[in-house]
């Protein structure tokens, strides 16, 4: 079936409310999942509803949690997600960052006792649209081994960067530090599709095309040792620095059993006016013009969003049945 953006949003809200989630939290989650669909990141969209709702029902995620913020320094905010969904906590950070960055020149917000943060590019894109240069780091449950290691230690640990370009859509770089985001493997498992053999290994470290085995095994780091080193960097910024669980301490984002994941995020916003201004960014963007098929990162997101807004969001029958049965 095909749902309009508004219908898909309401489906998420109604499902989560039915599954022990406060309405305001359900709206915040729905905002993020629909943003993922509009960015073309379907593994972070409606396909997350069964795992999110299942965890709210079991108590692994506290759907009633009220995130709280504490400003320790003029340019630093700490947000406690309270083992609830990440998005209400991230909303507090996003409300605070623009004014703080423009006042101080730079501002940072950390989120602790958090959960899956979805599409990191959505957050930096919004900060960029407010005239800021933004970075986001998020740690996730262990899924990759350190280079040369034999067991998972780091998560896929996404990073994102956003900057405003004059007379153009924001520049957005959004990537996980594994070869692909783990959500793509989850989506393949739900569809019963095979995955490329270089995406992941099984639990014994052997390359696999079976997504079910891959979810029980290890992700392959992007760029080999370089990707593993960057994943360590994110563990420092998004876990150690904010007092969150490291990837090896966090429970998984998919299953309904076990303790809360307790992962963390870090958002950094910079006011270009405190430095050389945005003219240099615009000049850099100009280098992409008349350069073959090159395009600024983030431009494709705008095209996908326009198509989704016009044509709606596809929801396959099996997923629709899963969602409908949740909390009944």
Coordinates of C-alpha atoms in Angstrom, one line a residue, residues 63-247:
X63 CA 8.0 5.2 26.3
X64 CA 6.8 7.5 29.2
X65 CA 10.3 9.0 29.9
X66 CA 10.6 12.7 30.0
X67 CA 14.0 13.9 28.8
X68 CA 15.7 16.6 31.0
X69 CA 18.5 19.1 30.3
X70 CA 21.2 20.6 32.4
X71 CA 23.4 23.5 31.2
X72 CA 26.7 23.0 32.9
X73 CA 28.6 25.7 31.0
X74 CA 27.4 28.6 28.8
X75 CA 28.2 26.6 25.7
X76 CA 27.5 23.1 26.8
X77 CA 24.2 21.3 27.5
X78 CA 23.8 17.8 28.9
X79 CA 20.5 16.0 28.1
X80 CA 19.4 12.8 29.9
X81 CA 17.1 10.7 27.7
X82 CA 16.1 8.7 30.8
X83 CA 16.3 5.4 28.9
X84 CA 13.5 6.6 26.6
X85 CA 13.6 7.2 22.9
X86 CA 16.4 9.3 21.7
X87 CA 14.3 11.8 19.7
X88 CA 12.6 13.7 22.5
X89 CA 16.1 14.2 24.1
X90 CA 17.6 15.3 20.8
X91 CA 14.7 17.7 20.4
X92 CA 15.8 19.5 23.6
X93 CA 19.3 19.7 22.2
X94 CA 18.1 21.0 18.9
X95 CA 15.9 23.7 20.6
X96 CA 18.9 25.0 22.6
X97 CA 21.8 24.7 20.1
X98 CA 21.1 27.5 17.5
X99 CA 20.8 30.4 20.0
X100 CA 23.7 29.1 22.1
X101 CA 26.0 28.7 19.1
X102 CA 25.1 32.2 17.8
X103 CA 25.7 33.7 21.2
X104 CA 28.9 31.8 22.1
X105 CA 30.2 31.2 18.6
X106 CA 30.2 27.5 19.3
X107 CA 28.0 25.2 21.4
X108 CA 27.9 21.5 22.2
X109 CA 25.1 19.2 23.4
X110 CA 25.5 15.7 24.7
X111 CA 22.8 13.1 25.2
X112 CA 23.2 10.2 27.6
X113 CA 21.1 7.1 28.6
X114 CA 19.8 7.3 25.0
X115 CA 18.7 5.0 22.2
X116 CA 18.8 4.6 18.4
X117 CA 19.1 8.1 16.9
X118 CA 18.0 7.3 13.4
X119 CA 19.3 9.5 10.5
X120 CA 22.0 11.8 11.9
X121 CA 21.9 13.8 8.7
X122 CA 18.4 15.1 9.6
X123 CA 19.7 16.9 12.6
X124 CA 22.7 18.5 11.1
X125 CA 20.6 19.5 8.0
X126 CA 18.2 21.4 10.3
X127 CA 21.0 23.2 12.1
X128 CA 22.6 24.1 8.7
X129 CA 19.3 25.5 7.6
X130 CA 19.6 27.8 10.6
X131 CA 22.9 29.1 9.3
X132 CA 25.2 26.9 11.4
X133 CA 28.0 24.4 10.6
X134 CA 27.1 21.2 12.5
X135 CA 28.5 17.9 13.4
X136 CA 26.8 14.9 15.0
X137 CA 28.3 11.7 16.4
X138 CA 26.3 8.7 17.8
X139 CA 27.5 5.5 19.2
X140 CA 25.6 2.3 18.7
X141 CA 25.7 -1.3 20.1
X142 CA 28.9 -3.2 19.3
X143 CA 28.8 -4.6 15.8
X144 CA 32.4 -4.2 14.5
X145 CA 35.7 -5.5 15.8
X146 CA 38.7 -3.2 16.1
X147 CA 41.1 -3.8 13.3
X148 CA 42.6 -7.2 13.7
X149 CA 40.2 -8.1 16.5
X150 CA 38.0 -11.2 16.8
X151 CA 34.9 -9.9 18.6
X152 CA 32.6 -6.8 18.2
X153 CA 33.7 -3.8 20.2
X154 CA 32.5 -0.7 18.4
X155 CA 29.1 0.1 16.9
X156 CA 28.6 1.3 13.3
X157 CA 28.8 4.7 15.0
X158 CA 27.3 7.2 12.4
X159 CA 28.7 10.6 11.9
X160 CA 27.1 13.6 10.1
X161 CA 28.1 17.0 8.9
X162 CA 26.0 19.9 7.7
X163 CA 26.7 23.4 6.3
X164 CA 24.5 26.0 4.7
X165 CA 25.2 26.9 1.1
X166 CA 23.9 30.2 -0.2
X167 CA 21.1 29.8 -2.7
X168 CA 21.2 26.0 -2.5
X169 CA 20.2 23.1 -0.2
X170 CA 22.4 22.5 2.8
X171 CA 25.5 20.3 2.3
X172 CA 24.9 17.1 4.2
X173 CA 27.4 14.3 4.8
X174 CA 25.8 11.4 6.6
X175 CA 27.5 8.0 6.9
X176 CA 28.0 5.0 9.2
X177 CA 31.5 3.7 9.8
X178 CA 30.6 0.3 8.6
X179 CA 30.5 -0.6 4.9
X180 CA 26.7 0.0 5.1
X181 CA 24.3 1.0 7.8
X182 CA 23.0 -1.9 9.9
X183 CA 19.5 -0.8 9.1
X184 CA 20.0 -1.9 5.5
X185 CA 20.7 -5.4 6.7
X186 CA 17.7 -5.3 9.0
X187 CA 15.5 -4.2 6.0
X188 CA 16.9 -7.1 3.9
X189 CA 16.1 -9.6 6.6
X190 CA 12.5 -8.3 6.8
X191 CA 12.2 -8.6 3.0
X192 CA 13.9 -12.0 2.9
X193 CA 16.5 -10.7 0.5
X194 CA 20.2 -11.6 0.3
X195 CA 23.0 -9.0 1.0
X196 CA 26.3 -8.4 -0.8
X197 CA 29.1 -10.6 0.7
X198 CA 31.3 -7.7 1.7
X199 CA 28.8 -6.1 4.0
X200 CA 29.2 -8.4 7.1
X201 CA 30.3 -11.7 8.5
X202 CA 28.5 -14.3 10.5
X203 CA 29.2 -15.0 14.2
X204 CA 32.3 -17.0 13.2
X205 CA 33.8 -14.2 11.1
X206 CA 33.0 -15.7 7.7
X207 CA 31.6 -13.4 5.0
X208 CA 27.8 -14.0 4.5
X209 CA 25.0 -13.0 2.2
X210 CA 22.4 -14.1 4.7
X211 CA 21.1 -11.0 6.5
X212 CA 19.9 -13.1 9.5
X213 CA 23.4 -14.5 10.0
X214 CA 24.8 -11.0 9.5
X215 CA 22.7 -9.5 12.3
X216 CA 24.2 -12.1 14.6
X217 CA 27.7 -11.5 13.3
X218 CA 29.9 -8.5 12.7
X219 CA 29.7 -5.5 10.3
X220 CA 32.7 -4.8 8.1
X221 CA 34.3 -1.4 8.8
X222 CA 34.3 1.2 6.0
X223 CA 37.8 1.6 4.7
X224 CA 39.2 -1.2 6.9
X225 CA 41.5 0.0 9.6
X226 CA 40.6 3.7 9.0
X227 CA 36.9 3.0 9.6
X228 CA 37.7 1.1 12.8
X229 CA 39.8 4.0 14.0
X230 CA 37.0 6.5 13.4
X231 CA 34.6 4.3 15.2
X232 CA 36.9 4.5 18.3
X233 CA 36.9 8.3 17.9
X234 CA 33.0 8.3 18.0
X235 CA 33.1 6.1 21.1
X236 CA 35.1 8.8 22.9
X237 CA 32.9 11.6 21.7
X238 CA 29.4 10.1 22.0
X239 CA 29.9 7.7 24.9
X240 CA 32.9 8.3 27.1
X241 CA 32.5 12.1 27.0
X242 CA 28.8 12.1 27.9
X243 CA 28.8 9.2 30.3
X244 CA 26.8 6.8 28.1
X245 CA 27.4 3.1 27.6
X246 CA 30.1 2.2 25.1
X247 CA 29.1 -0.1 22.2

